[in-house]
Coordinates of C-alpha atoms and ligand atoms in Angstrom, one line a residue:
M1190 CA 159.1 87.2 422.6
Q1191 CA 159.4 89.3 425.6
Q1192 CA 162.5 87.3 426.7
R1193 CA 164.1 87.9 423.4
M1194 CA 163.5 91.7 423.8
Y1195 CA 165.4 91.6 427.0
D1196 CA 168.1 89.6 425.5
V1197 CA 168.6 91.9 422.7
L1198 CA 168.5 95.0 425.2
K1199 CA 171.3 93.6 427.2
K1200 CA 173.4 92.2 424.3
Y1201 CA 173.6 95.4 422.3
W1202 CA 172.7 98.3 424.7
G1203 CA 174.0 96.8 427.8
Y1204 CA 170.7 97.9 429.6
E1205 CA 168.7 95.7 432.1
S1206 CA 165.3 97.2 431.9
F1207 CA 163.0 99.2 429.8
R1208 CA 161.8 102.8 430.3
P1209 CA 158.1 103.6 430.6
L1210 CA 156.2 102.7 427.5
Q1211 CA 159.2 101.3 425.5
K1212 CA 158.0 97.9 425.9
E1213 CA 154.5 98.8 424.6
A1214 CA 156.0 100.8 421.6
I1215 CA 158.2 97.9 420.8
L1216 CA 155.3 95.4 421.0
S1217 CA 153.1 97.6 418.6
I1218 CA 155.9 97.2 416.1
L1219 CA 156.5 93.6 416.6
E1220 CA 152.8 92.8 416.5
E1221 CA 152.3 94.8 413.3
R1222 CA 149.9 97.5 414.6
E1223 CA 150.5 101.1 413.3
S1224 CA 151.3 103.4 416.2
L1225 CA 152.1 106.8 417.5
T1226 CA 154.3 107.1 420.4
V1227 CA 154.9 110.3 422.3
L1228 CA 157.8 110.3 424.8
P1229 CA 159.6 113.4 426.2
T1230 CA 163.2 114.3 425.0
G1231 CA 165.3 111.8 426.6
G1232 CA 162.6 109.3 427.1
G1233 CA 164.4 106.8 424.9
K1234 CA 162.4 106.9 421.5
S1235 CA 165.2 105.7 419.2
L1236 CA 165.4 102.3 421.2
C1237 CA 161.7 101.8 420.6
F1238 CA 162.2 101.2 416.9
Q1239 CA 165.9 100.3 416.8
L1240 CA 165.3 97.2 419.0
P1241 CA 162.4 95.7 416.9
A1242 CA 164.4 96.3 413.9
L1243 CA 166.8 93.7 415.1
L1244 CA 164.0 91.3 415.8
K1245 CA 162.3 91.5 412.5
D1246 CA 163.3 90.3 409.1
G1247 CA 164.2 92.9 406.6
M1248 CA 165.3 96.5 407.0
A1249 CA 163.7 99.1 408.9
C1250 CA 163.4 102.5 407.2
V1251 CA 163.7 105.7 409.5
I1252 CA 162.5 109.1 408.0
S1253 CA 164.3 111.8 409.8
P1254 CA 164.4 115.5 409.2
L1255 CA 167.7 116.1 410.7
I1256 CA 170.7 115.3 408.7
A1257 CA 173.2 115.8 411.6
L1258 CA 171.1 113.5 413.7
M1259 CA 171.2 110.8 411.2
K1260 CA 174.8 110.6 411.2
D1261 CA 175.0 110.5 415.1
Q1262 CA 172.3 107.8 415.3
V1263 CA 174.1 105.6 412.7
D1264 CA 177.5 106.1 414.3
G1265 CA 175.9 105.2 417.7
L1266 CA 174.3 102.0 416.2
K1267 CA 177.3 101.0 414.5
D1268 CA 179.3 101.5 417.8
M1269 CA 177.0 98.9 419.3
G1270 CA 177.7 96.4 416.5
I1271 CA 174.4 97.0 414.5
S1272 CA 174.6 97.4 410.8
A1273 CA 173.0 100.8 409.9
A1274 CA 173.3 103.4 407.1
Y1275 CA 171.9 106.7 406.0
L1276 CA 171.1 108.3 402.8
N1277 CA 170.9 112.1 402.5
S1278 CA 172.4 115.1 400.6
S1279 CA 175.5 115.2 402.8
I1280 CA 177.1 112.1 401.4
S1281 CA 179.3 111.6 398.4
L1282 CA 178.2 109.6 395.3
T1283 CA 180.6 106.9 396.0
E1284 CA 179.4 106.5 399.7
E1285 CA 175.9 106.3 398.3
R1286 CA 176.7 103.6 396.0
A1287 CA 178.4 101.7 398.7
V1288 CA 175.1 102.0 400.9
I1289 CA 173.0 100.9 398.1
D1290 CA 175.0 97.9 397.5
S1291 CA 174.8 97.0 401.0
I1292 CA 171.1 97.5 401.1
R1293 CA 170.8 95.2 398.0
M1294 CA 172.8 92.6 399.7
G1295 CA 170.4 92.6 402.7
K1296 CA 173.2 93.8 405.0
I1297 CA 171.4 96.7 406.6
K1298 CA 169.2 96.4 409.5
L1299 CA 168.3 100.2 409.8
L1300 CA 168.2 102.8 407.1
Y1301 CA 167.7 106.6 407.9
I1302 CA 166.7 108.7 405.0
S1303 CA 165.5 112.2 404.6
P1304 CA 161.9 112.8 403.7
E1305 CA 162.7 114.2 400.3
R1306 CA 164.3 111.0 399.3
L1307 CA 161.3 109.2 399.8
Q1308 CA 159.7 111.1 396.9
K1309 CA 162.2 109.7 394.5
E1310 CA 161.2 107.0 392.1
T1311 CA 164.7 105.2 392.3
M1312 CA 164.5 105.2 396.2
I1313 CA 161.0 103.7 396.2
R1314 CA 162.1 100.9 393.9
L1315 CA 165.2 100.2 395.9
L1316 CA 163.1 100.1 399.1
K1317 CA 160.5 97.9 397.5
S1318 CA 163.2 95.4 396.5
A1319 CA 165.0 95.5 399.9
G1320 CA 162.1 94.3 401.8
V1321 CA 161.3 97.0 404.3
S1322 CA 160.2 95.6 407.7
F1323 CA 158.5 98.8 408.8
F1324 CA 158.6 102.7 408.4
V1325 CA 159.4 105.0 411.3
I1326 CA 158.5 108.7 411.1
D1327 CA 160.9 110.3 413.7
E1328 CA 160.3 113.8 414.9
A1329 CA 156.6 113.3 413.6
H1330 CA 155.4 116.8 414.9
C1331 CA 157.2 118.2 411.8
I1332 CA 154.2 117.1 409.8
S1333 CA 151.9 119.3 411.6
H1334 CA 151.2 123.0 411.1
W1335 CA 150.4 123.2 414.8
G1336 CA 153.9 122.0 415.7
H1337 CA 156.6 124.4 416.2
D1338 CA 158.9 122.9 413.6
F1339 CA 156.6 122.4 410.7
R1340 CA 158.6 121.2 407.6
E1341 CA 157.3 121.4 404.0
D1342 CA 159.0 118.1 403.0
Y1343 CA 157.2 116.2 405.8
R1344 CA 153.7 117.0 404.2
N1345 CA 153.9 114.3 401.6
L1346 CA 154.6 111.5 403.9
G1347 CA 150.9 110.2 403.5
I1348 CA 152.1 108.6 400.3
I1349 CA 154.0 105.9 402.2
K1350 CA 150.8 104.0 402.9
E1351 CA 149.6 103.8 399.3
T1352 CA 153.0 103.2 398.0
F1353 CA 154.1 100.5 400.5
E1354 CA 150.9 98.7 400.9
G1355 CA 150.8 96.5 403.9
I1356 CA 154.0 97.8 405.5
R1357 CA 153.4 99.4 408.8
I1358 CA 154.1 102.9 409.8
H1359 CA 155.2 104.1 413.5
A1360 CA 155.4 107.7 414.2
F1361 CA 157.5 109.1 417.2
T1362 CA 157.5 112.6 418.7
A1363 CA 158.2 114.5 421.9
T1364 CA 155.4 116.9 421.2
A1365 CA 152.3 116.1 423.0
T1366 CA 149.7 118.6 422.2
V1367 CA 146.2 117.1 421.1
E1368 CA 146.2 119.2 417.8
V1369 CA 149.6 117.9 416.8
R1370 CA 148.6 114.3 417.6
K1371 CA 145.5 114.4 415.6
D1372 CA 147.4 116.1 412.7
I1373 CA 149.9 113.4 412.6
I1374 CA 147.2 110.6 412.7
E1375 CA 145.3 112.3 409.9
Q1376 CA 148.3 113.1 407.7
L1377 CA 149.8 109.6 407.8
A1378 CA 146.4 108.1 407.0
F1379 CA 146.5 106.0 410.3
N1380 CA 143.6 103.9 410.9
D1381 CA 142.8 103.5 414.6
P1382 CA 146.6 103.4 415.6
E1383 CA 147.9 102.1 418.9
T1384 CA 148.9 105.4 420.7
Q1385 CA 151.4 105.4 423.6
I1386 CA 151.4 108.7 425.2
G1387 CA 154.2 109.3 427.9
S1388 CA 154.3 111.7 430.6
V1389 CA 155.8 115.0 429.5
D1390 CA 157.3 115.3 432.9
R1391 CA 161.2 115.1 433.3
P1392 CA 161.7 114.6 436.9
N1393 CA 165.5 114.8 436.7
L1394 CA 165.3 118.5 435.6
I1395 CA 165.4 121.2 438.2
Y1396 CA 163.7 124.4 437.2
R1397 CA 164.4 127.9 438.5
V1398 CA 162.8 131.0 437.3
M1399 CA 164.0 134.4 438.3
L1400 CA 163.7 138.1 437.3
R1401 CA 166.6 139.3 435.3
T1402 CA 168.7 142.0 437.1
N1403 CA 172.5 141.8 436.2
I1404 CA 172.5 139.0 433.6
I1405 CA 176.4 138.5 433.4
K1406 CA 176.4 138.3 437.2
Q1407 CA 173.5 135.9 437.2
I1408 CA 175.0 133.7 434.5
T1409 CA 178.4 133.6 436.2
D1410 CA 176.7 132.7 439.5
V1411 CA 175.2 129.6 437.7
L1412 CA 178.4 128.8 436.0
M1413 CA 180.4 128.8 439.3
R1414 CA 177.9 126.1 440.5
H1415 CA 178.7 123.8 437.5
P1416 CA 182.4 123.8 437.1
D1417 CA 183.5 121.3 434.4
E1418 CA 180.0 120.6 433.3
A1419 CA 178.3 121.2 430.0
G1420 CA 175.8 123.7 429.5
I1421 CA 173.8 125.8 426.8
I1422 CA 173.3 129.6 427.5
Y1423 CA 170.2 130.7 425.3
C1424 CA 169.9 134.4 424.3
L1425 CA 167.2 136.1 422.3
R1426 CA 169.2 138.0 419.6
R1427 CA 172.5 137.4 417.8
D1428 CA 173.9 140.5 419.3
D1429 CA 173.1 139.3 422.9
V1430 CA 174.9 136.0 421.9
E1431 CA 178.0 137.9 420.8
N1432 CA 178.0 140.0 423.8
V1433 CA 177.5 137.4 426.5
S1434 CA 179.9 135.1 424.9
A1435 CA 182.7 137.7 424.8
K1436 CA 182.1 138.8 428.4
L1437 CA 182.1 135.3 429.8
N1438 CA 185.3 134.6 427.9
D1439 CA 186.9 137.6 429.3
L1440 CA 185.9 136.5 432.7
G1441 CA 187.5 133.2 432.2
F1442 CA 184.5 131.1 431.4
K1443 CA 185.6 129.4 428.1
N1444 CA 182.7 129.2 425.7
I1445 CA 181.8 129.5 422.0
P1446 CA 179.0 131.3 420.3
Y1447 CA 176.4 130.0 417.9
H1448 CA 173.7 131.8 415.9
A1449 CA 172.3 131.9 412.4
G1450 CA 174.2 134.9 411.5
M1451 CA 177.4 133.0 411.5
T1452 CA 178.6 131.4 408.4
D1453 CA 177.7 127.7 407.8
S1454 CA 181.2 126.4 408.4
A1455 CA 181.6 128.4 411.6
R1456 CA 178.3 127.0 413.0
H1457 CA 179.1 123.4 412.1
L1458 CA 182.6 123.8 413.6
H1459 CA 181.1 125.2 416.9
Q1460 CA 178.3 122.5 417.1
D1461 CA 181.0 119.8 416.5
R1462 CA 183.3 121.0 419.2
F1463 CA 180.4 121.2 421.6
V1464 CA 179.1 117.7 420.8
R1465 CA 182.6 116.2 420.9
E1466 CA 183.1 117.7 424.2
E1467 CA 186.2 119.8 423.2
V1468 CA 184.2 122.7 424.8
D1469 CA 181.4 122.6 427.4
I1470 CA 179.7 125.9 427.3
I1471 CA 177.9 127.2 424.1
V1472 CA 176.2 130.7 424.0
A1473 CA 173.4 130.5 421.4
T1474 CA 170.1 131.6 419.9
V1475 CA 167.4 129.0 419.6
A1476 CA 168.9 128.2 416.2
F1477 CA 171.1 125.8 418.2
G1478 CA 169.8 122.6 419.7
L1479 CA 167.8 120.7 417.1
G1480 CA 169.6 117.4 416.6
I1481 CA 171.9 117.9 419.5
D1482 CA 171.9 114.6 421.3
R1483 CA 174.9 115.3 423.8
S1484 CA 173.5 113.4 426.7
N1485 CA 175.4 115.1 429.6
I1486 CA 174.2 118.8 429.2
R1487 CA 173.9 119.5 433.0
F1488 CA 172.4 123.1 432.6
V1489 CA 170.4 125.1 430.3
I1490 CA 170.3 129.0 431.0
H1491 CA 167.8 131.2 429.4
A1492 CA 169.0 134.8 429.6
A1493 CA 165.5 135.8 428.3
M1494 CA 162.1 134.4 428.3
P1495 CA 161.4 132.0 425.5
K1496 CA 158.5 132.5 423.1
T1497 CA 156.1 129.8 424.2
I1498 CA 155.9 127.1 427.0
E1499 CA 156.4 124.5 424.3
H1500 CA 159.7 126.1 423.2
Y1501 CA 160.8 126.3 426.9
H1502 CA 160.0 122.7 427.4
Q1503 CA 161.8 121.6 424.3
E1504 CA 164.9 123.9 425.0
T1505 CA 165.3 122.9 428.5
G1506 CA 164.5 119.3 427.5
R1507 CA 168.1 119.3 426.0
A1508 CA 169.5 119.0 429.5
G1509 CA 169.9 115.6 431.3
R1510 CA 169.1 113.2 428.5
D1511 CA 171.1 110.6 430.5
G1512 CA 168.6 110.8 433.3
L1513 CA 171.0 112.4 435.7
A1514 CA 170.0 115.7 437.7
S1515 CA 170.2 118.7 435.5
Y1516 CA 169.4 122.4 436.1
C1517 CA 167.4 124.8 434.1
Y1518 CA 167.6 128.5 434.9
M1519 CA 165.5 131.3 433.4
F1520 CA 166.1 134.9 433.7
Y1521 CA 163.0 136.8 432.4
G1522 CA 162.0 140.5 432.2
G1523 CA 159.1 142.5 431.2
M1524 CA 161.1 143.6 428.2
D1525 CA 161.1 140.0 426.8
Y1526 CA 157.3 140.1 426.7
R1527 CA 157.2 143.3 424.8
T1528 CA 159.9 142.1 422.4
W1529 CA 158.0 138.9 421.6
S1530 CA 154.8 140.9 421.2
Y1531 CA 156.5 143.2 418.8
F1532 CA 157.7 140.2 416.7
L1533 CA 154.2 138.8 416.6
K1534 CA 152.8 142.0 415.2
N1535 CA 152.4 140.8 411.7
S1536 CA 152.1 137.1 412.3
P1537 CA 149.1 135.5 410.7
S1538 CA 148.4 133.4 413.8
R1539 CA 148.8 136.5 416.0
E1540 CA 146.0 135.7 418.4
T1541 CA 147.0 132.1 419.1
M1542 CA 150.6 133.1 419.5
K1543 CA 149.6 136.0 421.8
A1544 CA 147.7 133.5 424.1
K1545 CA 150.8 131.2 424.2
L1546 CA 153.0 134.2 425.0
G1547 CA 150.7 135.1 427.9
A1548 CA 150.9 131.5 429.1
I1549 CA 154.7 131.7 429.4
Y1550 CA 154.6 135.1 431.0
N1551 CA 152.2 133.7 433.5
F1552 CA 154.5 130.8 434.0
C1553 CA 157.5 133.2 434.7
T1554 CA 155.5 135.6 437.1
K1555 CA 153.1 133.2 439.1
P1556 CA 154.6 131.0 441.6
G1557 CA 153.6 127.4 441.3
C1558 CA 155.2 123.9 440.8
R1559 CA 156.8 124.2 437.5
H1560 CA 156.6 120.4 436.7
R1561 CA 152.8 120.6 437.5
I1562 CA 152.4 123.6 435.1
F1563 CA 154.1 121.9 432.3
A1564 CA 152.0 118.7 432.7
N1565 CA 148.7 120.6 433.0
Y1566 CA 149.7 122.7 430.0
F1567 CA 150.2 119.7 427.8
G1568 CA 146.9 118.3 429.0
Q1569 CA 148.1 115.8 431.6
S1570 CA 147.5 115.5 435.3
Y1571 CA 150.3 115.6 437.8
K1572 CA 150.0 113.3 440.7
K1573 CA 152.7 114.2 443.1
T1574 CA 152.1 116.9 445.7
S1575 CA 155.7 118.2 445.4
C1576 CA 158.0 117.7 442.6
E1577 CA 161.0 118.4 444.7
A1578 CA 162.6 119.8 441.5
C1579 CA 161.7 123.3 441.2
D1580 CA 162.2 126.7 443.0
Y1581 CA 158.7 126.6 444.2
C1582 CA 158.6 123.0 445.7
L1583 CA 162.1 123.5 447.0
N1584 CA 160.8 126.4 449.1
E1585 CA 163.4 128.9 447.4
L1586 CA 160.8 131.5 446.9
E1587 CA 159.9 133.8 449.6
M1588 CA 156.3 135.0 449.4
V1589 CA 155.0 138.4 450.2
E1590 CA 153.1 138.2 453.4
D1591 CA 149.9 140.2 452.4
P1592 CA 149.9 140.1 448.7
L1593 CA 146.2 141.1 448.5
L1594 CA 146.8 144.3 450.2
L1595 CA 150.0 145.1 448.2
G1596 CA 148.2 144.3 445.0
Q1597 CA 145.4 146.7 445.9
K1598 CA 147.8 149.4 446.5
I1599 CA 149.3 149.1 443.3
L1600 CA 146.2 148.6 441.3
S1601 CA 144.4 151.5 443.0
C1602 CA 147.4 153.7 442.1
V1603 CA 147.0 152.7 438.5
V1604 CA 143.3 153.5 438.7
R1605 CA 143.8 157.0 440.3
V1606 CA 146.5 158.0 437.9
R1607 CA 144.3 157.1 435.0
E1608 CA 141.2 158.9 436.4
R1609 CA 143.0 162.1 436.8
R1610 CA 144.2 162.5 433.3
G1611 CA 142.0 160.1 431.3
F1612 CA 145.2 158.2 430.1
G1613 CA 147.5 155.7 431.7
F1614 CA 151.1 155.8 432.8
G1615 CA 154.0 153.3 432.7
A1616 CA 155.4 151.1 435.5
D1617 CA 158.1 153.5 436.6
H1618 CA 155.8 156.3 437.0
I1619 CA 153.4 154.2 439.0
A1620 CA 156.3 153.0 441.2
N1621 CA 157.4 156.7 441.9
V1622 CA 154.0 157.7 442.9
L1623 CA 153.6 154.7 445.3
R1624 CA 157.0 155.3 446.8
G1625 CA 156.3 159.0 447.2
N1626 CA 159.1 160.5 445.0
S1627 CA 158.4 164.0 443.9
T1628 CA 159.7 163.7 440.4
E1629 CA 159.2 166.4 437.9
R1630 CA 156.6 164.3 436.0
I1631 CA 154.8 163.7 439.2
T1632 CA 154.6 167.4 440.4
G1633 CA 154.0 168.5 436.9
R1634 CA 150.8 166.4 436.7
G1635 CA 149.8 167.0 440.3
H1636 CA 150.2 163.3 441.2
Q1637 CA 151.6 164.2 444.4
N1638 CA 148.0 165.0 445.5
L1639 CA 146.7 161.6 444.8
S1640 CA 145.6 159.5 447.8
T1641 CA 147.9 156.7 446.7
F1642 CA 151.0 159.0 446.6
G1643 CA 153.6 157.7 449.0
I1644 CA 151.6 154.7 450.3
M1645 CA 154.7 152.5 449.9
P1646 CA 157.5 154.5 451.3
E1647 CA 159.6 151.8 452.4
A1648 CA 159.6 149.9 449.1
S1649 CA 162.4 150.3 446.6
I1650 CA 161.6 151.0 443.0
P1651 CA 163.0 147.7 441.9
F1652 CA 160.8 146.0 444.3
I1653 CA 157.6 147.7 443.2
R1654 CA 158.6 147.2 439.5
Y1655 CA 158.9 143.5 440.3
M1656 CA 155.5 143.4 442.0
I1657 CA 154.0 145.2 438.9
E1658 CA 155.5 142.6 436.6
Q1659 CA 154.0 139.8 438.5
L1660 CA 150.6 141.5 438.5
I1661 CA 150.8 142.0 434.6
G1662 CA 151.9 138.4 434.3
Q1663 CA 149.1 137.0 436.5
G1664 CA 146.6 139.0 434.4
F1665 CA 145.6 141.6 437.0
L1666 CA 147.3 144.4 435.0
L1667 CA 147.5 145.2 431.3
R1668 CA 150.4 146.8 429.7
E1669 CA 149.9 148.2 426.2
G1670 CA 150.5 150.8 423.6
E1671 CA 153.5 152.6 422.4
F1672 CA 154.1 154.0 425.9
S1673 CA 153.6 150.8 427.7
T1674 CA 150.9 152.2 429.8
L1675 CA 149.1 150.2 432.6
S1676 CA 145.4 149.6 433.0
V1677 CA 143.4 147.3 435.3
T1678 CA 141.9 144.2 433.8
P1679 CA 138.5 142.6 434.8
S1680 CA 140.6 140.2 437.0
G1681 CA 142.3 143.3 438.4
R1682 CA 138.7 144.7 439.5
E1683 CA 138.1 141.5 441.2
L1684 CA 141.4 141.9 443.1
L1685 CA 140.5 145.4 444.0
S1686 CA 137.1 144.2 445.6
G1687 CA 138.9 141.5 447.3
D1688 CA 137.5 138.6 445.3
A1689 CA 140.9 137.5 443.8
T1690 CA 144.3 137.3 445.4
P1691 CA 147.6 137.5 443.6
L1692 CA 150.7 135.2 444.5
L1693 CA 153.6 137.5 444.8
V1694 CA 157.2 136.5 445.4
K1695 CA 159.9 138.8 447.0
P1696 CA 163.1 139.4 445.2
M1697 CA 165.6 137.0 446.3
I1698 CA 168.1 138.4 449.0
A1699 CA 171.6 137.6 449.1
A1700 CA 171.4 135.6 452.2
K1701 CA 168.7 133.4 450.6
K1702 CA 170.8 132.9 447.5
K1703 CA 173.8 131.7 449.7
E1704 CA 171.6 129.1 451.5
I1705 CA 170.3 127.8 448.0
Q1706 CA 173.9 127.6 446.9
K1707 CA 174.9 125.7 449.9
K1708 CA 172.0 123.3 449.5
A1709 CA 172.9 122.7 445.9
R1710 CA 176.5 121.9 446.9
E1711 CA 175.4 119.4 449.5
K1712 CA 173.1 117.8 447.0
K1713 CA 176.1 117.5 444.6
E1714 CA 178.2 116.0 447.1
R1715 CA 175.5 113.4 447.9
D1716 CA 175.0 112.5 444.2
W1717 CA 178.7 111.9 444.1
A1718 CA 179.0 109.8 447.2
G1719 CA 181.4 106.9 446.9
M1720 CA 182.4 107.9 443.4
D1721 CA 186.0 108.7 442.5
Q1722 CA 185.7 112.1 440.8
K1723 CA 189.3 112.1 439.8
L1724 CA 188.8 108.9 437.9
F1725 CA 185.6 110.2 436.5
E1726 CA 187.5 113.2 434.9
L1727 CA 190.4 110.7 433.6
L1728 CA 187.6 108.5 432.0
R1729 CA 186.0 111.6 430.4
K1730 CA 189.4 112.6 428.9
K1731 CA 189.9 109.1 427.5
R1732 CA 186.3 109.3 426.1
A1733 CA 187.0 112.7 424.4
E1734 CA 190.3 111.5 423.0
L1735 CA 188.6 108.5 421.4
A1736 CA 185.7 110.6 420.2
G1737 CA 188.2 112.8 418.4
K1738 CA 189.9 109.9 416.9
H1739 CA 186.9 108.2 415.5
G1740 CA 185.1 111.5 414.5
V1741 CA 182.0 110.8 416.6
P1742 CA 180.2 112.6 419.5
A1743 CA 181.6 111.6 422.9
Y1744 CA 178.3 110.4 424.3
I1745 CA 178.1 107.7 421.4
I1746 CA 181.1 106.0 423.0
F1747 CA 179.6 106.1 426.6
G1748 CA 177.2 108.2 428.4
D1749 CA 178.2 110.0 431.8
K1750 CA 176.1 107.5 433.5
S1751 CA 178.3 104.6 432.2
L1752 CA 181.4 106.6 433.3
K1753 CA 180.0 107.4 436.7
D1754 CA 179.3 103.6 437.1
M1755 CA 182.9 102.8 436.2
A1756 CA 184.2 105.5 438.7
L1757 CA 182.1 103.9 441.4
T1758 CA 182.7 100.2 440.7
K1759 CA 186.2 100.5 439.2
P1760 CA 186.2 97.3 437.1
V1761 CA 189.5 95.8 436.4
T1762 CA 188.4 92.6 434.7
R1763 CA 186.4 92.1 431.6
E1764 CA 183.8 90.3 433.4
A1765 CA 183.3 93.2 435.8
F1766 CA 183.4 95.7 432.9
A1767 CA 180.6 93.7 431.3
A1768 CA 178.3 94.7 434.2
V1769 CA 178.8 98.5 433.8
F1770 CA 175.7 100.3 432.7
G1771 CA 175.6 100.7 428.9
V1772 CA 178.2 98.2 428.0
G1773 CA 176.9 95.7 425.4
E1774 CA 178.8 92.9 423.7
H1775 CA 180.2 95.2 421.1
K1776 CA 181.2 97.9 423.3
L1777 CA 182.8 95.2 425.6
K1778 CA 185.0 94.0 422.9
I1779 CA 186.2 97.4 421.5
Y1780 CA 186.6 99.5 424.7
A1781 CA 187.0 97.3 427.7
D1782 CA 190.7 97.1 427.6
T1783 CA 191.3 100.9 427.0
F1784 CA 189.0 101.9 429.8
I1785 CA 190.2 99.1 432.3
Q1786 CA 193.8 100.5 431.7
V1787 CA 192.7 103.9 432.7
I1788 CA 191.2 102.5 435.9
S1789 CA 194.0 100.3 436.6
N1790 CA 196.7 103.1 436.2
H1791 CA 194.6 105.3 438.6
N1792 CA 194.2 102.6 441.2
Ligands
LIG2662 P1 164.8 110.6 422.8 O1 165.0 110.3 421.3 O2 163.4 110.1 423.3 O3 165.0 112.1 423.2 P2 167.0 108.9 423.2 O4 166.6 107.8 422.3 O5 168.1 109.8 422.6 O6 165.9 109.8 423.7 O7 167.5 108.3 424.6 C1 167.9 109.0 425.6 C2 169.1 108.3 426.4 O8 168.4 107.3 427.1 C3 170.1 107.6 425.5 O9 171.4 107.7 426.0 C4 169.7 106.1 425.5 O10 170.8 105.2 425.3 C5 169.2 106.0 427.0 N1 168.2 104.9 427.1 C6 167.1 104.6 426.4 N2 166.4 103.5 426.8 C7 167.0 103.2 427.9 C8 166.7 102.1 428.9 N3 165.8 101.2 428.7 N4 167.7 102.1 429.9 C9 168.7 102.9 430.0 N5 168.9 103.9 429.2 C10 168.1 104.1 428.1

């Protein structure tokens, strides 16, 4: 059986080996054990059910919540020579009839349907007569209230088991929290299922988290590091999207905006243009991304802090699906925390969400290995001592030499100011007192007489503000109320008595920034070593042209990894082309000549 699995992998996908847990997930399906598989975005979930569908009699039925994704998946399968189809509200009656006929004739190996279709009597009858080999619940976290994408129409999927007695169900998701997992198992009425839980870690993603100062400048600095590469820039609000998008276009960074306030047709058009590689940069709210499978997204920028670590993990997870190095930059500010807190005010799950918000703010403000923090957050251990893929492990963060003393100075100032008047003050005021600025507010309240007045004369106001932000994020200070006043928390008391030490990062200075950019450039050069970049661009152009012609996303034709392999090995015969990564029998037949010609012309 295992040999057949490898044969099919090579024949259709053009791959040589399985990724972690794929083999186990496939065997669960082939050996008729119901299963739950959790793999991170880009982990290769689709192949886990597409491959066994080819090895089993009958038709596999995939329930998917995302209409856009269904079309892409089916287009991708067809491009590999696999007969697949989908049924959802987006297709015409004629198309629907044609699909139903093909199903009746036993011609379809994989059928994608939306969850609401499964509630229809006619659909149930059709599936019963077609002989379903197994059911797949894709994006299974949508079943759970605990997940961040709960969907009403996923609630009734429990009926599959009673309706289709004896046919196995297999659930797939990228969301690994224990509550979500438990919920999926319960709702699908699984009985002791096989569970494959992959590592949430994405080693090819390089994380950098920085304080927001001048956002347009910070974004353009990143864009200059990624010429001709694809990326998403996430903003918090629609207005920010419009604003950032327009400013970047003015500066010559061609991009398109995307947010829920645009018309449906404009949104679809922009999404399509990005997916087809007509444009490489999209500025968006988080409304953008679900169902975006473009595999060569090389960077994701967050212009503000996301809502939770789950969201951040998912949003950045859209980068580097093809496994190549990709970069995630986040620019946060204390304002983001306050904005999210405000949004949560009337939320029924306010307390849980507040804790989650605290966790992401802690992630932003407390230096530590970003990959380890993710793993631990999702209940997994992290074995490596250094991930070599985050600002902390790459030694890009410069630490304050005596963080305890600095923390004590700031906290004692907060205490003194409060003692004097019985109420607290905001971060700006505290910073002015520490620096010794005799502002009107200070002299008016007699704060120039406090023992903490002027004890940090050399520090700038932005520096002190940055330290305060980190002390808030690390739980030593609390900022609350209408006036964002500061107070010392119980952990802060420990800090004052020397029983706890904060970890404080200095603001990044220009020289350090230059050094990081230089290193990044060198790394890129190493990654491209031996590869003909000009040829790669020509191959990309050809791919975009074919994508436009066939009306499919470019990555469906070939991923960047395949194009890079071509730019490295420069195959000019069919035989050599067959050895390129991601070239199966069908792709060889339909694309070899076209791409070989580009390579020959260039040579
Ligand atoms: P997920 O659904 O888990 O986010 P996908 O199924 O979209 O991930 O797979 C991500 C990418 O990895 C796709 O381009 C896919 O073709 C590729 N891939 C999957 N399995 C393998 C494998 N065994 N070897 C090489 N590439 C793979």
